[in-house]
XYZ file of C-alpha atoms in Angstrom:
357
model
C -116.196 -296.277 111.393
C -115.194 -298.813 114.174
C -118.747 -300.470 113.686
C -118.165 -301.156 110.048
C -114.708 -302.561 111.071
C -116.050 -304.944 113.536
C -118.712 -306.345 110.782
C -115.608 -306.624 107.956
C -113.748 -308.667 110.414
C -116.449 -311.266 110.861
C -117.271 -311.422 107.215
C -113.378 -311.721 106.262
C -113.351 -314.420 109.390
C -116.063 -316.605 107.733
C -114.899 -316.116 104.125
C -111.246 -317.279 105.350
C -112.594 -320.366 106.939
C -114.284 -321.204 103.767
C -111.233 -320.647 101.788
C -108.846 -322.851 104.039
C -111.464 -325.505 104.373
C -110.915 -326.151 100.500
C -107.511 -324.741 100.304
C -105.780 -322.697 97.145
C -104.182 -325.594 95.365
C -102.882 -327.088 98.588
C -102.151 -323.877 100.294
C -103.567 -321.969 103.200
C -104.718 -318.343 102.938
C -103.449 -315.976 105.286
C -104.733 -312.365 106.003
C -102.589 -309.650 107.812
C -104.850 -306.880 109.141
C -104.002 -303.158 109.789
C -105.857 -300.448 111.308
C -106.397 -297.539 109.062
C -108.188 -295.774 111.694
C -110.558 -294.178 109.312
C -107.905 -291.387 108.520
C -105.634 -291.064 105.494
C -102.049 -290.767 106.923
C -102.556 -293.919 109.391
C -104.188 -295.711 106.609
C -101.143 -294.854 104.158
C -99.034 -296.152 106.834
C -100.847 -299.364 107.110
C -101.119 -300.181 103.543
C -96.983 -299.380 103.225
C -96.859 -301.812 105.985
C -98.657 -304.377 104.231
C -97.238 -303.961 100.804
C -93.641 -302.463 101.359
C -92.766 -304.585 104.405
C -95.221 -307.744 104.184
C -94.933 -307.916 100.470
C -98.483 -308.215 99.857
C -99.831 -308.436 96.501
C -103.456 -308.086 96.953
C -104.760 -305.202 99.432
C -108.334 -305.212 100.895
C -109.361 -301.634 102.227
C -110.125 -299.358 103.272
C -113.492 -298.548 104.487
C -113.831 -294.957 104.310
C -113.663 -293.687 100.508
C -111.322 -290.665 101.151
C -108.624 -293.313 103.112
C -109.135 -295.831 100.058
C -108.119 -293.108 97.706
C -105.149 -291.729 99.629
C -103.976 -295.359 99.805
C -104.366 -295.846 96.231
C -102.395 -292.516 95.326
C -99.633 -292.790 97.869
C -98.911 -296.768 97.892
C -100.667 -298.388 95.081
C -100.797 -296.345 92.069
C -97.710 -297.266 89.731
C -97.399 -300.795 91.272
C -98.974 -304.127 90.236
C -100.539 -304.503 93.638
C -104.322 -305.165 93.491
C -106.519 -302.767 95.613
C -110.144 -303.910 96.340
C -111.923 -301.845 98.465
C -114.963 -303.680 100.526
C -116.784 -300.396 101.652
C -115.818 -297.549 99.822
C -118.724 -295.761 98.003
C -117.434 -292.404 97.343
C -118.108 -291.538 93.576
C -114.527 -290.272 92.958
C -113.241 -293.888 93.034
C -115.005 -294.360 89.788
C -112.116 -292.140 88.208
C -109.579 -294.524 89.198
C -109.908 -298.016 87.207
C -107.449 -299.663 89.251
C -109.178 -299.014 92.424
C -111.446 -301.802 92.574
C -114.437 -302.046 95.170
C -117.357 -304.521 96.040
C -119.755 -302.072 97.345
C -121.756 -299.992 94.762
C -120.750 -296.592 94.167
C -122.514 -293.878 96.223
C -124.123 -292.301 92.872
C -126.683 -295.129 93.080
C -127.524 -294.074 96.535
C -127.751 -290.362 95.765
C -129.923 -290.778 92.772
C -132.157 -292.899 94.927
C -132.535 -290.588 97.389
C -133.405 -287.902 95.177
C -136.222 -289.743 93.599
C -137.566 -290.763 97.343
C -137.460 -287.376 98.472
C -139.429 -286.169 95.444
C -141.759 -289.094 95.719
C -142.585 -288.167 98.918
C -143.673 -284.604 97.811
C -140.759 -282.780 98.869
C -139.794 -279.891 97.090
C -137.308 -277.965 99.200
C -134.365 -279.668 101.163
C -131.461 -278.689 103.607
C -128.501 -281.091 103.053
C -125.399 -281.582 105.154
C -122.513 -283.882 104.856
C -119.321 -284.996 106.370
C -116.387 -282.856 105.177
C -114.435 -285.694 103.247
C -114.598 -287.131 99.721
C -117.330 -289.839 100.698
C -119.600 -286.932 101.987
C -118.658 -284.525 99.613
C -119.260 -286.557 96.300
C -122.639 -288.110 97.569
C -123.996 -284.777 98.576
C -122.819 -283.308 95.210
C -124.855 -286.026 93.275
C -127.939 -285.389 95.538
C -127.708 -281.898 94.990
C -126.815 -281.634 91.219
C -129.961 -284.142 90.398
C -132.447 -282.749 92.885
C -135.200 -280.818 90.882
C -136.803 -279.076 93.688
C -135.099 -276.154 95.810
C -131.825 -276.641 97.896
C -132.566 -274.332 100.577
C -129.540 -275.211 102.788
C -126.373 -276.685 101.911
C -123.198 -277.193 104.133
C -120.883 -279.627 105.258
C -119.610 -280.566 108.781
C -116.788 -282.136 110.499
C -116.644 -285.447 112.210
C -116.961 -285.700 115.919
C -117.734 -282.492 116.961
C -119.500 -282.120 120.731
C -122.313 -280.156 119.249
C -123.981 -279.446 116.022
C -126.585 -276.837 117.281
C -125.555 -274.014 115.091
C -125.917 -276.275 111.991
C -129.013 -277.596 113.078
C -130.415 -274.075 113.661
C -129.624 -273.194 110.391
C -131.189 -276.012 108.541
C -134.099 -275.287 110.723
C -134.372 -271.475 109.744
C -134.087 -272.787 106.003
C -137.764 -273.303 106.103
C -136.851 -276.725 104.166
C -139.230 -279.494 105.071
C -137.028 -282.264 104.155
C -133.425 -282.640 105.747
C -131.032 -284.962 104.016
C -127.918 -286.263 105.995
C -124.753 -287.630 104.645
C -122.861 -288.291 108.149
C -121.350 -290.843 110.053
C -123.114 -292.530 113.094
C -121.611 -290.541 116.096
C -122.057 -287.285 114.628
C -125.764 -288.012 113.414
C -126.316 -289.238 116.995
C -125.630 -285.799 118.106
C -127.506 -284.145 115.726
C -130.558 -286.440 116.169
C -130.494 -285.403 119.784
C -130.259 -281.657 119.020
C -132.979 -281.738 116.644
C -135.245 -283.428 119.167
C -134.587 -281.394 121.904
C -134.830 -278.508 119.578
C -138.245 -279.220 118.718
C -137.687 -279.578 114.886
C -139.904 -282.026 113.078
C -138.601 -282.017 109.460
C -138.757 -285.168 107.151
C -135.491 -287.140 107.806
C -133.576 -288.857 104.948
C -129.899 -290.371 105.214
C -127.173 -291.983 103.395
C -126.079 -295.622 104.697
C -123.468 -294.149 107.036
C -126.041 -292.512 109.146
C -127.621 -296.014 110.172
C -126.375 -297.996 113.266
C -127.441 -299.748 116.420
C -125.293 -297.175 118.212
C -127.830 -294.437 116.939
C -130.629 -296.105 118.101
C -129.385 -296.886 121.272
C -128.050 -293.303 121.953
C -131.098 -291.478 120.786
C -134.678 -291.040 121.991
C -137.592 -293.178 120.894
C -139.713 -291.387 118.360
C -136.869 -289.035 117.437
C -136.243 -290.609 114.215
C -139.828 -292.254 113.226
C -140.412 -292.021 109.479
C -136.852 -291.391 108.481
C -135.733 -292.879 105.242
C -132.303 -294.474 104.787
C -130.719 -295.807 101.442
C -128.277 -298.291 101.795
C -126.248 -300.844 99.746
C -127.741 -304.250 100.587
C -127.221 -307.847 99.835
C -130.016 -309.923 97.996
C -131.542 -311.274 100.994
C -133.645 -313.685 99.187
C -130.821 -315.434 97.473
C -129.596 -318.749 98.817
C -125.964 -318.302 99.296
C -126.788 -314.911 101.096
C -129.070 -316.845 103.465
C -126.604 -319.419 103.980
C -123.871 -316.820 104.817
C -126.579 -315.077 107.300
C -127.448 -318.307 108.881
C -123.685 -318.855 109.455
C -123.033 -315.507 110.965
C -125.780 -315.670 113.299
C -124.568 -319.041 114.750
C -121.327 -317.855 115.118
C -121.893 -313.903 116.094
C -125.660 -314.160 117.602
C -126.054 -311.100 115.243
C -127.573 -310.780 111.913
C -125.139 -309.753 109.386
C -125.247 -306.219 107.536
C -124.605 -305.787 103.677
C -120.879 -304.630 104.821
C -120.128 -307.990 106.238
C -121.327 -309.400 103.245
C -118.894 -307.187 100.909
C -116.180 -308.231 102.975
C -116.949 -311.749 102.514
C -116.735 -311.514 98.924
C -113.748 -309.390 98.845
C -111.700 -312.330 100.469
C -113.514 -314.878 98.166
C -112.539 -312.602 95.116
C -108.863 -312.539 96.320
C -108.664 -316.368 96.885
C -110.274 -316.933 93.406
C -107.680 -314.832 91.940
C -105.054 -316.413 93.545
C -106.282 -319.660 92.450
C -106.704 -318.714 89.140
C -103.229 -316.498 88.662
C -100.153 -318.067 86.974
C -98.208 -316.873 90.117
C -98.693 -315.274 93.335
C -97.628 -311.644 92.406
C -99.424 -308.342 91.979
C -99.411 -308.493 88.051
C -100.702 -312.205 87.829
C -103.372 -311.189 90.161
C -104.254 -307.890 88.340
C -105.089 -310.001 85.114
C -107.590 -312.192 86.600
C -109.439 -310.258 89.445
C -111.844 -308.940 87.195
C -112.607 -312.124 85.317
C -113.371 -314.291 88.121
C -116.614 -312.450 88.698
C -117.814 -311.542 85.175
C -120.957 -313.331 83.438
C -118.891 -314.980 80.865
C -118.256 -317.853 82.793
C -120.227 -320.941 84.749
C -122.307 -319.237 87.816
C -120.835 -320.655 91.249
C -122.323 -319.244 94.495
C -119.176 -320.581 96.592
C -115.638 -320.856 96.614
C -115.564 -324.447 96.796
C -117.773 -324.871 93.547
C -115.259 -322.222 91.990
C -112.165 -324.015 93.288
C -113.199 -327.173 91.650
C -113.750 -325.774 88.464
C -110.198 -324.089 88.582
C -108.456 -327.514 90.080
C -109.968 -329.185 87.027
C -107.971 -327.073 84.568
C -110.664 -324.237 84.090
C -109.022 -320.595 83.790
C -110.519 -317.277 85.461
C -112.873 -316.615 82.915
C -114.444 -320.174 82.987
C -115.962 -318.712 86.562
C -118.601 -316.434 87.377
C -118.784 -315.905 91.207
C -121.932 -314.998 92.309
C -121.356 -313.331 95.886
C -123.265 -313.612 98.942
C -123.714 -309.568 98.267
C -125.122 -310.134 94.808
C -123.596 -310.298 91.260
C -120.360 -308.487 91.350
C -119.123 -308.088 87.497
C -116.491 -305.423 88.040
C -116.558 -303.159 85.115
C -114.101 -301.173 83.185
C -114.217 -298.289 86.127
C -113.605 -301.273 88.798
C -117.218 -300.689 90.009
C -119.522 -303.718 90.673
C -123.397 -304.066 89.822
C -125.288 -303.955 93.193
C -128.387 -303.624 95.264
C -129.897 -300.924 97.431
C -132.389 -301.291 100.023
C -134.657 -298.584 101.540
C -135.080 -298.590 105.217
C -137.592 -296.735 107.151
C -137.128 -295.905 111.238
C -140.485 -297.362 112.597
C -140.941 -297.699 116.447
C -137.329 -296.617 116.548
C -135.899 -299.933 114.650
C -135.036 -300.133 110.935
C -137.427 -301.726 108.741
C -136.794 -302.641 105.170
C -139.499 -301.187 102.786
C -138.224 -301.535 99.493
C -135.106 -302.897 97.030
C -133.765 -300.972 94.113
C -131.560 -302.890 91.817
C -128.320 -301.329 90.911
């Protein structure tokens, strides 16, 4: 998930600059970064360093759902530390109300995928998913809600050198639509083996299959017509457009929704610190949901929200509308969100529809 990490860092850095241009009651925000390596044990070790050694009361992360859950269960649960994941979409996180997240639950992705596959006229599917919490939960939701025949279903491991046997089994299933909940590196290998094997199924995927590295390392035409459902920022919203323009100027790249989620994680953390009675986990936990809820005055920047807080307002007096859209964390720690449907056309990702979360 290194591509996600790079995007996260860039969104984080832009948010940190915005916060420190204004300050938090005369103070600056500092963020210490550790690498989870997209695996549970390194993630837990990184979180222990942040919480136990650095004394951080607010943890942003992780990207992978299984890693976020491992961190919560091993480090956060039973403490006052706030955990807010920027990118985890696994359905199982909803069962842990104190494990907060900015990106919407993958349940909405799965339901959207079932509808799209059915609307495209397919009544038989083959499904494969990466063998972890993220993949299993999204695949279960898809399979449980698909009204047609699931002709083949199987997990796969990350970073195999070949998936030829899996692809052969999907081909032998007779399914005319193939659904992938996979990571970019593994999916790239799968696409090459689908193409070299002469298979021509209708391809569908969850957000994690999308990436420039996939396009760069697969033949032109190998994915044409593939549809992918991904969490999306509201690209027509003014504060998102301002964020996107700054991102483009700074990095010479367009941002992804993942960078927007990371940006909003930092802003939410900073607003919580500004609104809290003290810089402690218990004080931050008491206000973190309130700074994005609709009861307050709508604001679309840290600066505007900080002005309200500096004038004596409290957490419930502001409703931060993120660059990733309205957040409104619910009782399960889940946000509202947007989804975008992408289609691969001429070996490029093209947006073809939006779905409100």
